[in-house]
mmCIF file of C-alpha atoms and ligand atoms in Angstrom:
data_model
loop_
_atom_site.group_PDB
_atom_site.id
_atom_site.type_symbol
_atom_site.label_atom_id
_atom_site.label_comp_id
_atom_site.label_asym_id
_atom_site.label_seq_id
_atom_site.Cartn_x
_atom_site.Cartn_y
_atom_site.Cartn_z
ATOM 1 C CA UNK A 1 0.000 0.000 0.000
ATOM 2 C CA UNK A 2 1.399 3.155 -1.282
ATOM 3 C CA UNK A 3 1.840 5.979 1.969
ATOM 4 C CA UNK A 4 -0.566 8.842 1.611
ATOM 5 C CA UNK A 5 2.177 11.898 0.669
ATOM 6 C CA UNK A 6 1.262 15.305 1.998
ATOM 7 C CA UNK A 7 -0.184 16.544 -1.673
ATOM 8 C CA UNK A 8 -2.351 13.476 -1.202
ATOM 9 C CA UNK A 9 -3.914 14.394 1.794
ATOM 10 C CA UNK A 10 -4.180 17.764 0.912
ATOM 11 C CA UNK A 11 -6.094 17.153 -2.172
ATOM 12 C CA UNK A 12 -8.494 14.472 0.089
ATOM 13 C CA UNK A 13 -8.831 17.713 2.887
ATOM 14 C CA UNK A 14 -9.881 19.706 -0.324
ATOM 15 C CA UNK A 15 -12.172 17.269 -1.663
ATOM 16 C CA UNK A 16 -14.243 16.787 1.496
ATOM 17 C CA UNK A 17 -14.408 20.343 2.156
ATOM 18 C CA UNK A 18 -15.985 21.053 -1.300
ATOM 19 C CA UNK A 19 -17.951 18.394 -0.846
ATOM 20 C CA UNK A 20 -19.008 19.460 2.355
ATOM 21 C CA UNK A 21 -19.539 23.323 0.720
ATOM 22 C CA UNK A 22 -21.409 21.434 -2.177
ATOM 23 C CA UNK A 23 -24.566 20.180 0.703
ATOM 24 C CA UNK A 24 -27.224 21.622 -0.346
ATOM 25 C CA UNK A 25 -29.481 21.190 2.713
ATOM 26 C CA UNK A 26 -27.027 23.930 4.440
ATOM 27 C CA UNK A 27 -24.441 25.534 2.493
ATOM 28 C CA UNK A 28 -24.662 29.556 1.447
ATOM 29 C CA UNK A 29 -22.421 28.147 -1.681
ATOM 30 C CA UNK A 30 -25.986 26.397 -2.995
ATOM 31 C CA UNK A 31 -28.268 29.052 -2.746
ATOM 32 C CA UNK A 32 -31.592 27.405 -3.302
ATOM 33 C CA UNK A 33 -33.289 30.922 -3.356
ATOM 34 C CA UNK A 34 -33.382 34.407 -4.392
ATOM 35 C CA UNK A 35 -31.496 36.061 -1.247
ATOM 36 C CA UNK A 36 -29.207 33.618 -0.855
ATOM 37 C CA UNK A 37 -28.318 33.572 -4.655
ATOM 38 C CA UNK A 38 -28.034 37.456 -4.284
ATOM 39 C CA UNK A 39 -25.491 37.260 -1.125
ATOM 40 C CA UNK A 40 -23.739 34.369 -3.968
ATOM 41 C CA UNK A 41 -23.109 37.323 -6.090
ATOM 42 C CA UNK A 42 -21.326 39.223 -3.701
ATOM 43 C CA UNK A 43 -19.600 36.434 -2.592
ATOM 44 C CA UNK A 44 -18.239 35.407 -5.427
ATOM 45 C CA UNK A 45 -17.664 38.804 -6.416
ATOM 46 C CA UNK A 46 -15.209 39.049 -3.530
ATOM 47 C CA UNK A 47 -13.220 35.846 -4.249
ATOM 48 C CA UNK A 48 -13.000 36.844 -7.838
ATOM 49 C CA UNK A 49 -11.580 40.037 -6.909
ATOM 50 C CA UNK A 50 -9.390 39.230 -3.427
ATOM 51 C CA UNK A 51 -7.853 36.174 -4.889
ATOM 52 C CA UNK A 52 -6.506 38.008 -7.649
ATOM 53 C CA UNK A 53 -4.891 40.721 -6.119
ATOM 54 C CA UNK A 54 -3.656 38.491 -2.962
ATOM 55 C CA UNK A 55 -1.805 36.649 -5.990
ATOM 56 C CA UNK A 56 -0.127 39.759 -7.325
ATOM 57 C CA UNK A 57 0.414 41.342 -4.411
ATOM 58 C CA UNK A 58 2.585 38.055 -3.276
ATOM 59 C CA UNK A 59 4.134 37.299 -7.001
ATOM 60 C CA UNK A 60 4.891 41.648 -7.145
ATOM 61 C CA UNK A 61 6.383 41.187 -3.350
ATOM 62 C CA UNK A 62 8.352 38.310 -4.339
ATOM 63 C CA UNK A 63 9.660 40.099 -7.347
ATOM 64 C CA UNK A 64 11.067 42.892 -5.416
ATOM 65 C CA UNK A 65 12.608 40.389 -2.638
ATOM 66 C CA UNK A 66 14.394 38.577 -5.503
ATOM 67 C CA UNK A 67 15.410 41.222 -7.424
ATOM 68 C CA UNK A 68 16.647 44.269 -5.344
ATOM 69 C CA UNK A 69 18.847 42.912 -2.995
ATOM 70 C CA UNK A 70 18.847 45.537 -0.907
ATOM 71 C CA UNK A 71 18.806 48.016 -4.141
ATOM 72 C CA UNK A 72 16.641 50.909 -3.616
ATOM 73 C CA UNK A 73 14.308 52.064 -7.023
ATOM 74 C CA UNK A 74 14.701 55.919 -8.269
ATOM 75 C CA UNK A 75 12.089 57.757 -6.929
ATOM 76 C CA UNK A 76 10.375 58.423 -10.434
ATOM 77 C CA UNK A 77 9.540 54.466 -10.490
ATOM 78 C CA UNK A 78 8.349 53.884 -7.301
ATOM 79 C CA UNK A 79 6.058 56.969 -7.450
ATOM 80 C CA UNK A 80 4.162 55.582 -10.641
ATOM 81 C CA UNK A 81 4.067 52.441 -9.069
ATOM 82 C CA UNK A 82 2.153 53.448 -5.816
ATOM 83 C CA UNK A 83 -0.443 55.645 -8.311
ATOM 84 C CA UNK A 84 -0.989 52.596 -10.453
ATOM 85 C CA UNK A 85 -1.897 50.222 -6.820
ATOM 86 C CA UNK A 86 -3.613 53.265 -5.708
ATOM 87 C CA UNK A 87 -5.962 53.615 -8.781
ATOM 88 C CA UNK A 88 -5.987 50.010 -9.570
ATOM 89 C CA UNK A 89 -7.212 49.326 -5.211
ATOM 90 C CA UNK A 90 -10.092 52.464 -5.309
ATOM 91 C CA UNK A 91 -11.988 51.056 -8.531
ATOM 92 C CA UNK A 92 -11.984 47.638 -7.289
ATOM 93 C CA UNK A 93 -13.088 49.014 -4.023
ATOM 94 C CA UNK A 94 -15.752 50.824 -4.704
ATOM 95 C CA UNK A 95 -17.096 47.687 -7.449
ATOM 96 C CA UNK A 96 -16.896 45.708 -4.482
ATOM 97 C CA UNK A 97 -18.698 48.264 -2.116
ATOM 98 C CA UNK A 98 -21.403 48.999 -5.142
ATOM 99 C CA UNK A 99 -22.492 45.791 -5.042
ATOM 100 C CA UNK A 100 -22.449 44.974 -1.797
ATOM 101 C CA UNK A 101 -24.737 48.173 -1.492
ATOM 102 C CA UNK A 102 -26.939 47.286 -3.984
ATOM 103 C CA UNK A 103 -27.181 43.875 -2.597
ATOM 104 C CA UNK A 104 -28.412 45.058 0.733
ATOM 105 C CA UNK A 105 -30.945 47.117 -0.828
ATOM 106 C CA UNK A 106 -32.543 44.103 -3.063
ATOM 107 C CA UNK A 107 -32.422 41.993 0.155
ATOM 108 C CA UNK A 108 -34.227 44.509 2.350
ATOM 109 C CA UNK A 109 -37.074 45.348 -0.830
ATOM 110 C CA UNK A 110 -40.680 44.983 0.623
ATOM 111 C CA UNK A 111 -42.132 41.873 -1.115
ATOM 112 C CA UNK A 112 -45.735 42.394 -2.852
ATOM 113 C CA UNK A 113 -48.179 39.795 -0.668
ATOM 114 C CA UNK A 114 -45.715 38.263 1.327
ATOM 115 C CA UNK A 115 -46.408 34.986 3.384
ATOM 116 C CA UNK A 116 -46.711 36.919 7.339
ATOM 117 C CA UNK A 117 -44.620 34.426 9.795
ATOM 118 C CA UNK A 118 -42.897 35.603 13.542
ATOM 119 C CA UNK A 119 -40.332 33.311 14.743
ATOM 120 C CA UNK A 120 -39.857 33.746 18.325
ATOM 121 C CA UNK A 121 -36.148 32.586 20.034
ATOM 122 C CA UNK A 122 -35.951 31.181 22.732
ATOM 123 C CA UNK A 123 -33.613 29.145 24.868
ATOM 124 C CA UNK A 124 -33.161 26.874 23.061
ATOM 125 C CA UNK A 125 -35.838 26.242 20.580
ATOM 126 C CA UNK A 126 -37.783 28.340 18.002
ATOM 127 C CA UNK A 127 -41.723 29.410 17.375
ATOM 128 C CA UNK A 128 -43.137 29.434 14.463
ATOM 129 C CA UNK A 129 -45.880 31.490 13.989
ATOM 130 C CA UNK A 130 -47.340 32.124 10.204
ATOM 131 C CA UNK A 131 -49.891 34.889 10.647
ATOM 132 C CA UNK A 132 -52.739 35.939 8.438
ATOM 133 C CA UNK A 133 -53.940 39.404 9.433
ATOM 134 C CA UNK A 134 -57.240 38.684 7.361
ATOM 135 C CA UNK A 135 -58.662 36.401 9.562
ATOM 136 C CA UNK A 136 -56.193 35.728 12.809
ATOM 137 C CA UNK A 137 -58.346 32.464 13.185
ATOM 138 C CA UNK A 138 -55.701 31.135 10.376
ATOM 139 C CA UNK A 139 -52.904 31.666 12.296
ATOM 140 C CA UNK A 140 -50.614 28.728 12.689
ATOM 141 C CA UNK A 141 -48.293 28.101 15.894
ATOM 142 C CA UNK A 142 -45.742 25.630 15.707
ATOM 143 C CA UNK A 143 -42.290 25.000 16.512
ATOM 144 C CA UNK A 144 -38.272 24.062 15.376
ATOM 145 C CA UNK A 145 -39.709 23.671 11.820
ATOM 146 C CA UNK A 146 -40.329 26.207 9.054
ATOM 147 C CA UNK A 147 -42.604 25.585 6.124
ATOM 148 C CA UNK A 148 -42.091 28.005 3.486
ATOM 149 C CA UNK A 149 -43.844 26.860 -0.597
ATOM 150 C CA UNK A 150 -41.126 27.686 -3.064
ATOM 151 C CA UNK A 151 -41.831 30.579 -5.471
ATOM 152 C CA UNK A 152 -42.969 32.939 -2.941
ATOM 153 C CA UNK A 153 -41.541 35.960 -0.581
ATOM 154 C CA UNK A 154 -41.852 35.246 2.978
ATOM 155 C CA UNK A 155 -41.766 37.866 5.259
ATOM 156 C CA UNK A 156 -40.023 36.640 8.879
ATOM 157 C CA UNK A 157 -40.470 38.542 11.971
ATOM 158 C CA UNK A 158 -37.479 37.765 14.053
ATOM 159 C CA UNK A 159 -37.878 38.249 17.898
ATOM 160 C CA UNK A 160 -35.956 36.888 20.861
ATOM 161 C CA UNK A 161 -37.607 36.330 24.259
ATOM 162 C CA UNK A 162 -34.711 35.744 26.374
ATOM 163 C CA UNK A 163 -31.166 36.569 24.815
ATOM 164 C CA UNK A 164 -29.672 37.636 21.607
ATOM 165 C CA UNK A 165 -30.038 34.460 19.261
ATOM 166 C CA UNK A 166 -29.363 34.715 15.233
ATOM 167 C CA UNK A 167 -30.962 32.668 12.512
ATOM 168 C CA UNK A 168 -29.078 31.416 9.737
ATOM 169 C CA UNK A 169 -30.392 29.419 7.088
ATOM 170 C CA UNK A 170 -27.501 29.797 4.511
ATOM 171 C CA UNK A 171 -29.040 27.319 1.739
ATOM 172 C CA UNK A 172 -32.175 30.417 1.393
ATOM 173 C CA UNK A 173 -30.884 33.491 3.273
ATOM 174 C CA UNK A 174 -28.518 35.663 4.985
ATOM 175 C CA UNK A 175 -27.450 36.345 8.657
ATOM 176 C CA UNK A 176 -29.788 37.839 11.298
ATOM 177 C CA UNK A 177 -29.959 38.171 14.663
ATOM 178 C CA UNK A 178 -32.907 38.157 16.814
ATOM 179 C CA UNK A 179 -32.487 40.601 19.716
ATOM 180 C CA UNK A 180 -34.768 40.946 23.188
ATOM 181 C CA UNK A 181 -36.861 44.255 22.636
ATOM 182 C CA UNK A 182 -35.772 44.673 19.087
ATOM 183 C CA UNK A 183 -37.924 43.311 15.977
ATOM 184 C CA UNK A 184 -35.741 42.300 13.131
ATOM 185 C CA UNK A 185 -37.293 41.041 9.742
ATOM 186 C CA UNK A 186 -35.809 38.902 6.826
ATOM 187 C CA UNK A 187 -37.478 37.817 3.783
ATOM 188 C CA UNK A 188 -37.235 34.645 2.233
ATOM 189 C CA UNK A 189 -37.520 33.586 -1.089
ATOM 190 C CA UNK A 190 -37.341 30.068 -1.879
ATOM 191 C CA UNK A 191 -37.157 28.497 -5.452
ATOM 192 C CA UNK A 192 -36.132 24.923 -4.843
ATOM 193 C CA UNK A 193 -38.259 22.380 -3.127
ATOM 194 C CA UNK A 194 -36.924 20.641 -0.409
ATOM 195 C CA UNK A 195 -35.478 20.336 3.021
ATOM 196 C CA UNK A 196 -32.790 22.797 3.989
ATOM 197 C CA UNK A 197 -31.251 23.323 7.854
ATOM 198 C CA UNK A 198 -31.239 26.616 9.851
ATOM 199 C CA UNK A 199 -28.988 26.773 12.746
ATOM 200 C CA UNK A 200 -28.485 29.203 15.519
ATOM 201 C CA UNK A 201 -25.325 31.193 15.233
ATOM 202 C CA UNK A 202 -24.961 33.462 17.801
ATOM 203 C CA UNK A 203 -23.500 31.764 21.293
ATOM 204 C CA UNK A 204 -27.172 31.550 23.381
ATOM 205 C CA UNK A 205 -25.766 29.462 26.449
ATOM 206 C CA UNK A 206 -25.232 25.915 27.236
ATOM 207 C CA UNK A 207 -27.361 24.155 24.380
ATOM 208 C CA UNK A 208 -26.632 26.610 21.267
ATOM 209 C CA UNK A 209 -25.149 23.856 19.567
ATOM 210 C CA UNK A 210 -28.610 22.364 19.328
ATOM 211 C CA UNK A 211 -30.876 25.046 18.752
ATOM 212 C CA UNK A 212 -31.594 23.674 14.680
ATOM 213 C CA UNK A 213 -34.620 25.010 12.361
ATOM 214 C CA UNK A 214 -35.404 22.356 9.735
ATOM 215 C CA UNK A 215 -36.656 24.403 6.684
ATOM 216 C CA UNK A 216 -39.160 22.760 3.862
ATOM 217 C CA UNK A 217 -39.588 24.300 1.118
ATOM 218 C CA UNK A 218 -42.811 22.599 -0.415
ATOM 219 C CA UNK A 219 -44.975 23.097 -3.850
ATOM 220 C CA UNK A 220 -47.412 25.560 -3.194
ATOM 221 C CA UNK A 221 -50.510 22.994 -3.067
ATOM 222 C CA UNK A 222 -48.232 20.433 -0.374
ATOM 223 C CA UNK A 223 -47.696 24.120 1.457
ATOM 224 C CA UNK A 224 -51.458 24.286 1.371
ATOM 225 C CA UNK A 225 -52.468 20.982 2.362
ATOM 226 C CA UNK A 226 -49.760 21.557 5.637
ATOM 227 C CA UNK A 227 -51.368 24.339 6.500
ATOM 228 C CA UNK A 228 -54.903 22.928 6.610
ATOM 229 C CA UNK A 229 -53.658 20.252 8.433
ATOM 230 C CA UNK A 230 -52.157 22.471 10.631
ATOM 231 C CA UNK A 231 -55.361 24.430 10.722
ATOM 232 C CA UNK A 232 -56.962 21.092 12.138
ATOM 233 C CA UNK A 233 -57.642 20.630 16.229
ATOM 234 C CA UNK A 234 -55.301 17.855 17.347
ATOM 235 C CA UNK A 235 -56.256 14.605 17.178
ATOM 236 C CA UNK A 236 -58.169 12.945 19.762
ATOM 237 C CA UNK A 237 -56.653 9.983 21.038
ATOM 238 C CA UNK A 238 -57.260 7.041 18.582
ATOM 239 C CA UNK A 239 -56.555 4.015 22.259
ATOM 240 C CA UNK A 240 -56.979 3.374 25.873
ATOM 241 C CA UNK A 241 -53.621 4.332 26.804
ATOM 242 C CA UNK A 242 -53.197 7.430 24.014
ATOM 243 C CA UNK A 243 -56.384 8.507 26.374
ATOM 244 C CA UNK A 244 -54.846 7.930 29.487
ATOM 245 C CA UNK A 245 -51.986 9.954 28.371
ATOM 246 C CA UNK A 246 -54.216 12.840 27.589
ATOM 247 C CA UNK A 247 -55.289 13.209 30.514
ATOM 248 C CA UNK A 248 -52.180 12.778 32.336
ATOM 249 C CA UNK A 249 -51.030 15.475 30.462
ATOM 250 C CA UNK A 250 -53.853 17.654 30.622
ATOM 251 C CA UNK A 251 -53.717 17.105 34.346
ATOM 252 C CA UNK A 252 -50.145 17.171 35.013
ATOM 253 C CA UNK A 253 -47.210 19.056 34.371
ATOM 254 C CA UNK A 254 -47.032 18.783 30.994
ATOM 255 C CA UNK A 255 -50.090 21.614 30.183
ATOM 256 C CA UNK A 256 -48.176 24.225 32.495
ATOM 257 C CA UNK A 257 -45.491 24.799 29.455
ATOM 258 C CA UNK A 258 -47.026 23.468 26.637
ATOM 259 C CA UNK A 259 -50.370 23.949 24.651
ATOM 260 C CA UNK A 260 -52.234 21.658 22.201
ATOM 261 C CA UNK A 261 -55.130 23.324 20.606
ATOM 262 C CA UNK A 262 -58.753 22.165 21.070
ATOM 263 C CA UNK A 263 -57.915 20.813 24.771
ATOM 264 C CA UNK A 264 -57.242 21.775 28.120
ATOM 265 C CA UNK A 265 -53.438 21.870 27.845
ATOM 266 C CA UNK A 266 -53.118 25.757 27.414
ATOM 267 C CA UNK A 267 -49.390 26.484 28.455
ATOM 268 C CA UNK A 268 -47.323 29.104 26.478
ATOM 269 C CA UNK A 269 -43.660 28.328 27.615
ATOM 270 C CA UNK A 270 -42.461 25.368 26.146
ATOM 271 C CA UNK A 271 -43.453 24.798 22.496
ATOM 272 C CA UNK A 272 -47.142 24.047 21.004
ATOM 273 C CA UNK A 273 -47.765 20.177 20.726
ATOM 274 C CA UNK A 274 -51.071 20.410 18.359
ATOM 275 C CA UNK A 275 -49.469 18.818 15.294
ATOM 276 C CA UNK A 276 -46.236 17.665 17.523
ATOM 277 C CA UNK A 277 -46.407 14.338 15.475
ATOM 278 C CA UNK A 278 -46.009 15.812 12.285
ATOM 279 C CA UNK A 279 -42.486 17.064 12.725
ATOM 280 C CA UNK A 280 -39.192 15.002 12.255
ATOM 281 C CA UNK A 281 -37.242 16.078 14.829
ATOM 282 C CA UNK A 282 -37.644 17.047 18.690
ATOM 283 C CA UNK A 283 -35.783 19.489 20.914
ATOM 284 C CA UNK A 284 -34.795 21.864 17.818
ATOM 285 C CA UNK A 285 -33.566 19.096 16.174
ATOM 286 C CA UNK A 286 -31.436 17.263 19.157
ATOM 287 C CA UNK A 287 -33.375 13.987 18.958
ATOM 288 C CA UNK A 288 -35.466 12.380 15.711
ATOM 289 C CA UNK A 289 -38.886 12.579 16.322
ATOM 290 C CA UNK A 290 -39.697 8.729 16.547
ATOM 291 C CA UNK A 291 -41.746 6.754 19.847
ATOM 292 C CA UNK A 292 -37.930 5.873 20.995
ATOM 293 C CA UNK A 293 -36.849 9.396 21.241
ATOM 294 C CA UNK A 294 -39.774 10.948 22.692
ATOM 295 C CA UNK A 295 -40.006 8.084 25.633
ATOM 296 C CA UNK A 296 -36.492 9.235 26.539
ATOM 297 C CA UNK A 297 -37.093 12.761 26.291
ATOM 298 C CA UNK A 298 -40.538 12.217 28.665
ATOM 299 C CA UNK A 299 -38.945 10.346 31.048
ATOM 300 C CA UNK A 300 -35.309 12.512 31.441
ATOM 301 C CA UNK A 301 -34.931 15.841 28.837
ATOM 302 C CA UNK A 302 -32.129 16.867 30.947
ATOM 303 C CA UNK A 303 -30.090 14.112 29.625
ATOM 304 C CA UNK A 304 -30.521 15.216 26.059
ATOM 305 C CA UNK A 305 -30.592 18.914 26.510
ATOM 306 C CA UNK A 306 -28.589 19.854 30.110
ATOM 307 C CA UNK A 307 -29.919 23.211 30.839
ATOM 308 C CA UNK A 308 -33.186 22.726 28.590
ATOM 309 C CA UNK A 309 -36.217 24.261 30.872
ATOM 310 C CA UNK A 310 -38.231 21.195 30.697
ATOM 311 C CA UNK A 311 -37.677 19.115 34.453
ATOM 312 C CA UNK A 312 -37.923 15.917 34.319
ATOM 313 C CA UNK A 313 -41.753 14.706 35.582
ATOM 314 C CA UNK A 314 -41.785 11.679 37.599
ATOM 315 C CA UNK A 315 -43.615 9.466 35.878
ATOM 316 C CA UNK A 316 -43.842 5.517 35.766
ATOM 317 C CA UNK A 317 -43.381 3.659 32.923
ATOM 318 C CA UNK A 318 -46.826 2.825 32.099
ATOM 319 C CA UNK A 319 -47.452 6.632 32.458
ATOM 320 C CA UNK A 320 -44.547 7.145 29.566
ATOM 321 C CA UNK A 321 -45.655 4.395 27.495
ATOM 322 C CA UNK A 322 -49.700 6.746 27.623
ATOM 323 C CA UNK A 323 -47.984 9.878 27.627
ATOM 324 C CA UNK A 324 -45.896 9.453 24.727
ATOM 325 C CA UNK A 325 -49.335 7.070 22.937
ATOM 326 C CA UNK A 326 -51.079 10.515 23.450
ATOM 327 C CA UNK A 327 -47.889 12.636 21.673
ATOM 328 C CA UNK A 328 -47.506 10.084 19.075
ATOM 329 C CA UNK A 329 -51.227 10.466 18.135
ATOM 330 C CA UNK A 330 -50.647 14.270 17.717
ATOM 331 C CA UNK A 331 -50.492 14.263 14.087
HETATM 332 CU CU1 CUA B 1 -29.767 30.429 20.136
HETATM 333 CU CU2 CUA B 1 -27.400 30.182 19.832
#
């Protein structure tokens, strides 16, 4: 077997980083829609630019190592050299600063009819909440999962209810934080169908790392039919024990934090369980949504989240096997 030599491994490195850079489902170097392919123009604006001049900047310092040895230039020389950098650095300066002006405009244009949603931070999960100021009885709340259908502007509220959190979804969007007492907005406009990741990237505290936002970006008629089922009161429970669970819930801890529409569980801290079923992942996206996961998270969240604001209930088993019937059911 042939020893890897240091080119090799370099060209490997290289290869898994572009490949890495090449995942779509979070990379700002596959923009899968229209703000993200704008911030791709000024990024590779930049790189087309920078690398350039890096290079001659290195091959002209090089030059004048090799060369002068310790020689000093006439005056005349060095003087039309400087004006030629000088002139040659201000146009490609202000290029770069042009577009990265009208960049920022384009990104912050008001959308015609935009798609109203307010996505709350918190430690350490996200609301969703898609709001239709027509009739408020259409408003959706859900959480740690975005569903935007491709081909039109969304406009994103971005608030923060405890400390400064950002939201970064490079595959459709820029950068922007969401700051307690301060409204932020992005808009989003997705072309591509499918399912991208948003991550937190400001340092929040202990469980930043797992504070993720899947993003689907549907057809407009599978956007539709989610939001009718979201529209939907949860379902009741479909067995004894789903039942059971219910009303352990309902009658427990479990309705002091969390709300599922159409019941008694009204809480407002922890995130809203009406369609909790119909997401794939739990705990902004620390856990797969799946009967395994959510037993485990029932019966001991600190495990999976240290720090996470949900105690741990004492419950028996039977009581995690209804409770998490009842969740499961929550389609
Ligand atoms: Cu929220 Cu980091």
């Amino acid at each position: 077997m042939r020893r890897p030599t240091a080119l090799r491994m370099a060209l490997a490195c290289l290869a898994v980083a572009s490949a890495a850079g090449c995942n779509r489902v979070q990379s700002a170097l596959a923009p899968a829609g229209d703000q993200a392919s704008e911030i791709g123009i000024v990024w590779n604006m930049m790189l087309w630019v920078c690398v350039p001049v890096y290079v001659l900047v290195l091959v002209a310092l090089g030059i004048a190592v090799w060369r002068n040895h310790g020689q000093v230039a006439g005056d005349r020389a060095i003087g039309h050299g400087l004006l030629a950098w000088s002139i040659g650095i201000a146009v490609l300066l202000t290029v770069l600063t042009a577009t990265s002006f009208a960049v920022d405009r384009r990104l912050h244009a008001q959308p015609q009819h935009p798609l109203q949603v307010r996505i709350t931070a918190k430690q350490w999960w996200w609301q969703v909440e898609y709001r239709d100021p027509a009739d408020p009885s259409r408003n959706i709340v859900t959480a740690n999962e975005l569903r935007l259908p491709a081909g039109r502007a969304a406009e994103i509220e971005l608030r923060s209810s405890d400390v400064i959190h950002s939201l970064w979804v490079p595959t459709l969007a820029g950068k922007e934080d969401l700051i307690p007492g301060h409204d932020n907005r992005i808009v989003v406009t997705p072309r591509v169908a499918g399912r991208y990741r948003g991550q937190c990237a400001e340092f929040c505290g202990l469980q930043h790392a797992h504070m993720a936002l899947d993003v689907y970006v549907d057809t407009p008629q599978a956007f539709a039919a989610w939001q009718a089922r979201q529209l939907a009161p949860a379902s009741a429970p479909r067995s004894a024990s789903a039942a059971r669970g219910q009303l352990l819930f309902e009658q427990g801890a479990c309705a002091l934090c969390h709300a599922v529409r159409g019941t008694a569980a009204g809480g407002v801290t922890g995130p809203d369980l009406t369609h909790f079923a119909s997401r794939r992942t739990l705990a902004a996206g620390a856990l797969p949504l799946d009967r395994t996961s959510v037993a485990a998270w029932v019966i001991d969240p600190q495990r999976y989240k240290p720090g996470t604001n949900m105690p741990k209930v004492p419950l028996d088993a039977q009581q995690v096997e209804a409770v998490t019937d009842y969740l499961m059911g929550l389609q």
